[in-house]
């Protein structure tokens, strides 16, 4: 603390030489002159330190005791600033630097978002900018509670939001809304219908009556599990209890065959660069771009844009809002090029396999074959695949339609035929 005070006041180190240096020290004590440091170098020489304001006073006291004063060095803030008394530009720059250092400590330079899982940081920061908080905002002027309320009203995905300011850093803590459970409409009568033609390998009827059994062949659109359930009477009772409509559920796996075709032209247009380029640079400070070029138009008809961004990261993981942007424009022309048939065929094969896997629902590919044909510059690849997949799909029941297919495959009974027989009998 003493060193800091000495630097603020400015200290002068002098050597006092005389026949009786003790008389000089006694006179300083009577006059209450504060000596910051005193070292006796020899019987006739003292080295002392005083503040810059008391240095003339020390010289007068030394003259009264017939001692000689020789200045050794000066250090401290007053003497440092005294160097700029005629350098007005440097003095103004120093004052501006101090002002910016004090004011900049309250300006938001970085925004950290924590607690988000599905919402990206960019979405939250973008919405926060609309609420009045962004890089370059004066921190003390931010109404924190109003910003939190606006952010909560603007983003329905949030259940909690907190904005905290720590100097130049703004911390946004969020909590996302828990997703609502997927409620099944079990009151709505449904059927499980076939999404593709195939041979059933497994059928699981969780609710409803299975209309087919393993090994049966079904066509697309047929009812696999019916939501129209025939009520069985109690033992020894022959009364017909009728039917009941339920929300049918279940899984039906079947062996299916898929045919998919993709085509590509072996003649395509490619880029050929001419070698002509234009490079433009700009500096972005807290979102304000300073361009170092005048003409912003590009004289090329076709060109690529390559942008390189370099940021200032004084601390690892913390990036300041200062970006050096370099944009390069490369001119090119379009020329006709021939594609390699092998590479084109492999490209189509990969695309067909990816599309096939995306179309399967809880299934797997058992076997696949490719056929390749070419007509002129058009290459065609056809995929023939045998799959084992889940083909059951829920469809809301039309309460006026009748159940198609056997209700009890093992017994071979057809409720529809029985109903028609009863209607025809007198």
Coordinates of C-alpha atoms in Angstrom, one line a residue:
X1 CA 0.0 0.0 0.0
X2 CA 2.9 2.4 0.8
X3 CA 4.4 1.7 -2.6
X4 CA 1.1 2.5 -4.3
X5 CA 0.7 5.7 -2.4
X6 CA 4.2 6.7 -3.2
X7 CA 3.6 6.0 -6.9
X8 CA 0.4 8.1 -7.0
X9 CA 2.1 11.1 -5.2
X10 CA 5.4 10.8 -7.0
X11 CA 8.7 10.2 -5.2
X12 CA 12.0 12.0 -5.6
X13 CA 15.2 10.3 -4.5
X14 CA 18.0 12.8 -3.4
X15 CA 21.4 12.7 -1.8
X16 CA 22.1 15.2 1.0
X17 CA 25.8 16.0 1.7
X18 CA 27.1 18.2 4.5
X19 CA 29.4 18.5 7.5
X20 CA 26.5 17.9 10.0
X21 CA 23.8 15.9 8.3
X22 CA 22.2 15.3 11.7
X23 CA 21.3 19.0 11.9
X24 CA 19.4 18.6 8.6
X25 CA 17.4 15.6 10.0
X26 CA 16.6 17.5 13.2
X27 CA 15.4 20.5 11.2
X28 CA 13.2 18.2 9.0
X29 CA 11.7 16.7 12.2
X30 CA 10.9 20.2 13.7
X31 CA 9.3 21.3 10.4
X32 CA 7.3 18.0 10.1
X33 CA 8.8 17.1 6.7
X34 CA 8.0 13.5 6.0
X35 CA 10.9 11.4 4.7
X36 CA 9.7 8.3 2.9
X37 CA 13.1 6.6 3.0
X38 CA 16.4 7.4 4.6
X39 CA 19.8 5.6 4.1
X40 CA 23.1 6.8 5.6
X41 CA 25.8 6.2 2.9
X42 CA 28.8 7.6 4.8
X43 CA 29.3 10.0 7.8
X44 CA 28.6 13.0 5.6
X45 CA 26.0 11.7 3.0
X46 CA 22.3 10.7 3.3
X47 CA 20.0 9.3 0.7
X48 CA 16.3 10.2 1.3
X49 CA 13.0 10.1 -0.5
X50 CA 10.3 12.8 -0.5
X51 CA 7.2 13.4 -2.5
X52 CA 7.3 15.7 -5.5
X53 CA 5.4 18.5 -3.8
X54 CA 7.8 18.5 -0.7
X55 CA 11.0 18.4 -2.8
X56 CA 11.3 22.3 -2.9
X57 CA 10.7 22.4 0.8
X58 CA 13.5 19.9 1.4
X59 CA 15.9 22.0 -0.7
X60 CA 15.2 25.1 1.4
X61 CA 15.8 23.2 4.7
X62 CA 19.1 21.7 3.3
X63 CA 20.2 25.2 2.3
X64 CA 19.6 26.5 5.9
X65 CA 21.8 23.7 7.3
X66 CA 24.5 24.3 4.7
X67 CA 24.0 20.9 3.0
X68 CA 24.2 20.2 -0.7
X69 CA 21.3 18.4 -2.4
X70 CA 21.7 16.2 -5.6
X71 CA 18.7 14.7 -7.3
X72 CA 19.1 11.0 -8.2
X73 CA 15.8 9.9 -9.8
X74 CA 12.1 10.6 -10.1
X75 CA 9.3 8.1 -10.4
X76 CA 5.5 8.1 -10.0
X77 CA 2.3 9.1 -11.8
X78 CA 2.8 13.0 -11.6
X79 CA 6.2 12.8 -13.3
X80 CA 4.8 10.3 -15.9
X81 CA 2.0 12.7 -16.9
X82 CA 4.3 15.7 -16.9
X83 CA 6.0 14.2 -20.0
X84 CA 2.9 14.8 -22.0
X85 CA 2.3 18.5 -21.0
X86 CA 3.2 19.6 -24.5
X87 CA 2.2 16.4 -26.4
X88 CA -1.5 17.1 -26.6
X89 CA -2.3 14.2 -28.9
X90 CA -0.7 11.6 -26.6
X91 CA -2.4 13.2 -23.6
X92 CA -5.8 13.1 -25.3
X93 CA -5.2 9.5 -26.2
X94 CA -4.3 8.6 -22.7
X95 CA -7.4 10.3 -21.4
X96 CA -9.5 8.5 -24.0
X97 CA -7.9 5.2 -23.1
X98 CA -8.7 5.6 -19.4
X99 CA -12.3 6.6 -20.3
X100 CA -12.8 3.6 -22.6
X101 CA -11.3 1.3 -20.0
X102 CA -13.7 2.5 -17.3
X103 CA -16.7 2.7 -19.6
X104 CA -16.0 -0.5 -21.5
X105 CA -16.1 -2.5 -18.3
X106 CA -19.9 -1.9 -18.3
X107 CA -20.6 -2.7 -21.9
X108 CA -21.8 -6.2 -22.8
X109 CA -19.1 -8.0 -24.9
X110 CA -20.1 -11.6 -24.6
X111 CA -23.3 -13.5 -24.1
X112 CA -23.3 -17.0 -22.6
X113 CA -26.3 -19.3 -22.7
X114 CA -26.7 -22.3 -20.4
X115 CA -29.5 -24.8 -19.7
X116 CA -30.7 -25.2 -23.3
X117 CA -30.9 -28.6 -24.9
X118 CA -33.1 -28.5 -28.0
X119 CA -33.1 -24.7 -28.6
X120 CA -29.8 -23.4 -30.1
X121 CA -27.8 -20.6 -28.6
X122 CA -28.2 -18.6 -31.8
X123 CA -32.0 -18.7 -31.5
X124 CA -31.9 -17.4 -27.9
X125 CA -29.3 -14.7 -28.6
X126 CA -31.3 -13.6 -31.7
X127 CA -34.5 -13.3 -29.6
X128 CA -32.6 -11.6 -26.8
X129 CA -31.4 -9.0 -29.4
X130 CA -35.1 -8.2 -30.2
X131 CA -35.7 -7.7 -26.4
X132 CA -33.0 -5.0 -26.3
X133 CA -29.9 -7.0 -25.2
X134 CA -27.0 -7.6 -27.5
X135 CA -23.3 -7.2 -27.9
X136 CA -22.5 -3.5 -27.3
X137 CA -25.4 -2.8 -25.0
X138 CA -24.7 -0.5 -22.1
X139 CA -25.1 -2.9 -19.1
X140 CA -26.6 -0.5 -16.4
X141 CA -29.4 0.6 -18.8
X142 CA -30.7 -3.0 -19.2
X143 CA -34.1 -3.6 -17.5
X144 CA -33.3 -7.2 -16.5
X145 CA -36.8 -8.2 -15.3
X146 CA -38.5 -6.6 -18.3
X147 CA -36.1 -8.5 -20.6
X148 CA -36.8 -11.8 -18.9
X149 CA -40.5 -11.3 -19.2
X150 CA -40.3 -10.4 -22.9
X151 CA -38.1 -13.4 -23.6
X152 CA -40.5 -15.8 -21.8
X153 CA -43.5 -14.4 -23.8
X154 CA -41.6 -14.6 -27.1
X155 CA -40.4 -18.2 -26.7
X156 CA -43.0 -20.7 -25.8
X157 CA -40.4 -23.4 -25.5
X158 CA -39.0 -21.9 -22.2
X159 CA -40.4 -22.5 -18.7
X160 CA -37.7 -20.4 -16.9
X161 CA -35.3 -17.6 -17.9
X162 CA -32.8 -15.6 -15.9
X163 CA -30.5 -12.8 -17.2
X164 CA -27.4 -11.9 -15.1
X165 CA -24.8 -9.3 -15.8
X166 CA -21.2 -9.7 -14.7
X167 CA -19.2 -6.7 -16.0
X168 CA -18.8 -7.3 -19.7
X169 CA -20.4 -10.7 -19.7
X170 CA -24.1 -11.5 -19.8
X171 CA -25.3 -14.9 -18.6
X172 CA -28.6 -16.3 -19.8
X173 CA -29.9 -19.3 -17.9
X174 CA -32.9 -21.0 -19.4
X175 CA -35.0 -24.1 -18.7
X176 CA -37.0 -25.7 -21.5
X177 CA -40.6 -26.8 -21.2
X178 CA -41.1 -30.5 -20.7
X179 CA -42.6 -32.0 -23.8
X180 CA -46.3 -32.9 -23.4
X181 CA -47.0 -36.7 -23.3
X182 CA -48.3 -38.3 -26.5
X183 CA -51.9 -39.0 -25.6
X184 CA -53.5 -41.7 -27.7
X185 CA -57.1 -41.1 -28.7
X186 CA -58.4 -44.4 -27.5
X187 CA -62.0 -43.3 -27.7
X188 CA -61.7 -43.1 -31.5
X189 CA -62.4 -46.5 -33.2
X190 CA -59.5 -47.5 -35.5
X191 CA -58.3 -50.3 -37.7
X192 CA -54.8 -51.5 -38.3
X193 CA -54.4 -51.6 -42.1
X194 CA -51.6 -52.8 -44.3
X195 CA -49.2 -50.2 -45.7
X196 CA -47.7 -52.6 -48.3
X197 CA -48.3 -56.0 -50.0
X198 CA -46.5 -58.9 -48.5
X199 CA -46.6 -62.2 -46.6
X200 CA -47.2 -61.9 -42.8
X201 CA -44.4 -63.3 -40.7
X202 CA -45.6 -62.1 -37.3
X203 CA -48.8 -60.6 -36.0
X204 CA -49.4 -59.1 -32.5
X205 CA -53.0 -57.9 -31.8
X206 CA -52.8 -55.9 -28.6
X207 CA -56.4 -54.7 -29.0
X208 CA -58.9 -55.7 -31.6
X209 CA -59.4 -58.9 -33.7
X210 CA -56.7 -60.2 -36.0
X211 CA -58.1 -60.8 -39.4
X212 CA -55.1 -62.8 -40.7
X213 CA -52.5 -65.3 -39.4
X214 CA -48.9 -65.9 -40.1
X215 CA -48.2 -67.0 -43.6
X216 CA -51.2 -65.2 -45.1
X217 CA -50.7 -62.9 -48.1
X218 CA -52.1 -59.4 -47.7
X219 CA -52.5 -56.5 -50.1
X220 CA -52.0 -52.8 -49.4
X221 CA -55.0 -51.2 -47.7
X222 CA -56.5 -54.4 -46.2
X223 CA -57.6 -54.5 -42.6
X224 CA -55.1 -56.5 -40.5
X225 CA -56.5 -55.9 -37.0
X226 CA -60.1 -54.9 -36.9
X227 CA -61.5 -52.5 -34.3
X228 CA -64.9 -54.1 -34.7
X229 CA -64.9 -56.9 -32.0
X230 CA -67.6 -59.6 -31.8
X231 CA -68.7 -60.0 -28.2
X232 CA -68.6 -63.7 -27.1
X233 CA -71.6 -64.8 -24.9
X234 CA -71.0 -66.5 -21.6
X235 CA -70.9 -70.3 -21.4
X236 CA -74.2 -72.1 -22.0
X237 CA -75.7 -68.9 -23.4
X238 CA -76.6 -68.7 -27.1
X239 CA -77.6 -65.0 -27.1
X240 CA -76.0 -62.8 -29.8
X241 CA -74.3 -59.9 -27.9
X242 CA -73.4 -58.1 -31.1
X243 CA -70.2 -56.1 -31.7
X244 CA -68.2 -53.4 -30.0
X245 CA -65.9 -50.7 -31.6
X246 CA -62.5 -50.3 -30.1
X247 CA -59.2 -48.5 -30.8
X248 CA -57.3 -51.3 -32.5
X249 CA -53.6 -51.6 -31.8
X250 CA -50.9 -54.0 -32.6
X251 CA -47.8 -54.8 -34.8
X252 CA -47.8 -56.8 -38.0
X253 CA -44.5 -57.8 -39.6
X254 CA -44.5 -59.0 -43.2
X255 CA -42.0 -60.0 -45.9
X256 CA -42.3 -57.3 -48.6
X257 CA -40.7 -56.7 -51.9
X258 CA -39.7 -53.1 -53.0
X259 CA -38.6 -51.8 -56.4
X260 CA -36.9 -48.4 -56.5
X261 CA -35.3 -46.7 -59.6
X262 CA -32.9 -43.7 -59.8
X263 CA -31.5 -42.0 -62.9
X264 CA -28.7 -39.6 -63.6
X265 CA -27.3 -37.9 -66.7
X266 CA -23.7 -38.6 -67.4
X267 CA -23.3 -35.2 -69.0
X268 CA -23.2 -32.3 -66.5
X269 CA -21.9 -28.8 -66.3
X270 CA -18.8 -28.2 -64.2
X271 CA -16.9 -25.1 -62.9
X272 CA -13.7 -24.0 -64.5
X273 CA -12.0 -21.1 -62.7
X274 CA -10.5 -18.3 -64.8
X275 CA -8.0 -17.2 -62.2
X276 CA -9.6 -13.8 -61.7
X277 CA -10.2 -12.9 -58.0
X278 CA -11.2 -9.9 -55.9
X279 CA -10.4 -9.7 -52.2
X280 CA -12.2 -7.4 -49.8
X281 CA -11.6 -6.9 -46.1
X282 CA -13.6 -5.3 -43.3
X283 CA -13.5 -5.1 -39.5
X284 CA -16.5 -5.8 -37.3
X285 CA -16.5 -4.4 -33.8
X286 CA -19.6 -5.2 -31.7
X287 CA -21.7 -5.7 -34.9
X288 CA -20.5 -2.5 -36.6
X289 CA -18.7 -3.2 -39.9
X290 CA -15.9 -0.9 -41.1
X291 CA -15.2 -1.5 -44.7
X292 CA -11.7 -1.1 -46.2
X293 CA -13.0 -0.9 -49.8
X294 CA -15.2 1.5 -51.8
X295 CA -16.8 -0.3 -54.7
X296 CA -19.0 -3.2 -53.4
X297 CA -20.1 -4.5 -56.9
X298 CA -18.7 -7.7 -58.4
X299 CA -17.9 -7.5 -62.1
X300 CA -18.2 -11.2 -62.7
X301 CA -21.2 -13.0 -64.0
X302 CA -20.6 -16.3 -62.2
X303 CA -18.4 -16.5 -59.1
X304 CA -17.8 -18.2 -55.8
X305 CA -17.7 -16.4 -52.5
X306 CA -15.1 -17.5 -49.9
X307 CA -15.3 -15.8 -46.5
X308 CA -12.7 -16.2 -43.8
X309 CA -13.5 -14.9 -40.3
X310 CA -10.8 -14.4 -37.6
X311 CA -11.9 -13.5 -34.1
X312 CA -9.9 -12.2 -31.1
X313 CA -9.8 -14.8 -28.3
X314 CA -7.7 -13.5 -25.5
X315 CA -8.9 -16.3 -23.2
X316 CA -9.6 -19.8 -24.3
X317 CA -13.3 -20.3 -24.9
X318 CA -14.1 -16.6 -24.7
X319 CA -14.3 -14.7 -27.9
X320 CA -14.6 -10.9 -28.0
X321 CA -16.9 -9.3 -30.6
X322 CA -14.1 -8.3 -32.9
X323 CA -14.0 -10.0 -36.2
X324 CA -11.6 -9.5 -39.2
X325 CA -13.5 -10.6 -42.3
X326 CA -11.8 -11.4 -45.6
X327 CA -14.0 -12.1 -48.6
X328 CA -12.7 -13.5 -51.9
X329 CA -14.6 -13.6 -55.1
X330 CA -13.4 -16.2 -57.7
X331 CA -14.7 -16.1 -61.2
X332 CA -15.6 -19.3 -63.1
X333 CA -17.3 -20.4 -66.3
X334 CA -19.5 -23.4 -66.9
X335 CA -18.2 -26.2 -69.2
X336 CA -19.7 -29.5 -70.2
X337 CA -18.1 -32.5 -68.5
X338 CA -18.6 -36.3 -68.7
X339 CA -19.2 -38.1 -65.4
X340 CA -17.4 -41.3 -64.6
X341 CA -20.0 -44.1 -65.1
X342 CA -18.6 -46.1 -62.2
X343 CA -18.8 -43.2 -59.8
X344 CA -22.3 -42.3 -61.0
X345 CA -23.5 -45.8 -60.5
X346 CA -22.1 -45.9 -57.0
X347 CA -23.7 -42.6 -56.2
X348 CA -27.1 -43.9 -57.3
X349 CA -26.6 -47.2 -55.4
X350 CA -25.9 -45.2 -52.1
X351 CA -28.9 -42.9 -52.7
X352 CA -31.3 -45.9 -53.3
X353 CA -30.0 -47.7 -50.1
X354 CA -30.4 -44.6 -48.0
X355 CA -33.9 -44.0 -49.3
X356 CA -34.8 -47.7 -48.7
X357 CA -33.7 -47.6 -45.1
X358 CA -35.5 -44.3 -44.5
X359 CA -38.8 -45.9 -45.8
X360 CA -38.7 -48.9 -43.5
X361 CA -40.6 -48.9 -40.2
X362 CA -39.1 -51.2 -37.6
X363 CA -37.7 -53.5 -40.2
X364 CA -34.6 -54.7 -41.9
X365 CA -33.4 -55.6 -45.4
X366 CA -33.1 -59.3 -46.1
X367 CA -31.8 -59.2 -49.6
X368 CA -31.1 -56.6 -52.3
X369 CA -30.1 -56.7 -55.9
X370 CA -29.2 -54.0 -58.4
X371 CA -29.7 -53.8 -62.1
X372 CA -28.0 -51.2 -64.2
X373 CA -29.0 -49.9 -67.6
X374 CA -27.9 -47.1 -69.9
X375 CA -29.7 -45.3 -72.7
X376 CA -27.5 -42.7 -74.3
X377 CA -26.2 -40.3 -71.5
X378 CA -28.8 -41.5 -69.0
X379 CA -27.7 -44.1 -66.4
X380 CA -30.5 -45.9 -64.6
X381 CA -30.1 -48.1 -61.5
X382 CA -32.9 -50.3 -60.1
X383 CA -33.0 -51.7 -56.6
X384 CA -34.9 -54.9 -56.0
X385 CA -35.1 -55.5 -52.2
X386 CA -36.7 -58.1 -50.0
X387 CA -37.5 -56.7 -46.6
X388 CA -39.0 -57.8 -43.2
X389 CA -40.9 -54.7 -41.9
X390 CA -43.8 -53.6 -39.8
X391 CA -46.6 -52.8 -42.2
X392 CA -49.4 -52.0 -39.7
X393 CA -50.7 -48.5 -39.8
X394 CA -53.5 -47.0 -37.7
X395 CA -56.5 -45.7 -39.7
X396 CA -59.7 -44.2 -38.2
X397 CA -62.6 -46.6 -38.8
X398 CA -65.5 -45.8 -41.0
X399 CA -68.3 -47.1 -38.7
X400 CA -70.5 -47.9 -41.7
X401 CA -68.0 -50.3 -43.2
X402 CA -68.0 -54.0 -42.5
X403 CA -65.0 -56.1 -41.5
X404 CA -63.3 -57.8 -44.4
X405 CA -61.4 -61.1 -43.8
X406 CA -61.8 -64.0 -41.4
X407 CA -62.2 -63.2 -37.7
X408 CA -60.8 -66.5 -36.5
X409 CA -58.3 -67.7 -39.1
X410 CA -57.8 -71.0 -37.4
X411 CA -61.6 -71.8 -37.5
X412 CA -62.1 -70.3 -40.9
X413 CA -65.3 -68.4 -39.9
X414 CA -66.3 -65.3 -41.8
X415 CA -68.6 -63.0 -39.8
X416 CA -69.6 -61.1 -42.9
X417 CA -70.9 -64.3 -44.6
X418 CA -72.7 -65.4 -41.4
X419 CA -74.5 -62.0 -41.3
X420 CA -75.5 -62.2 -45.0
X421 CA -76.8 -65.7 -44.4
X422 CA -79.0 -64.6 -41.5
X423 CA -80.4 -61.7 -43.5
X424 CA -81.3 -64.0 -46.4
X425 CA -83.0 -66.7 -44.3
X426 CA -86.8 -66.1 -43.6

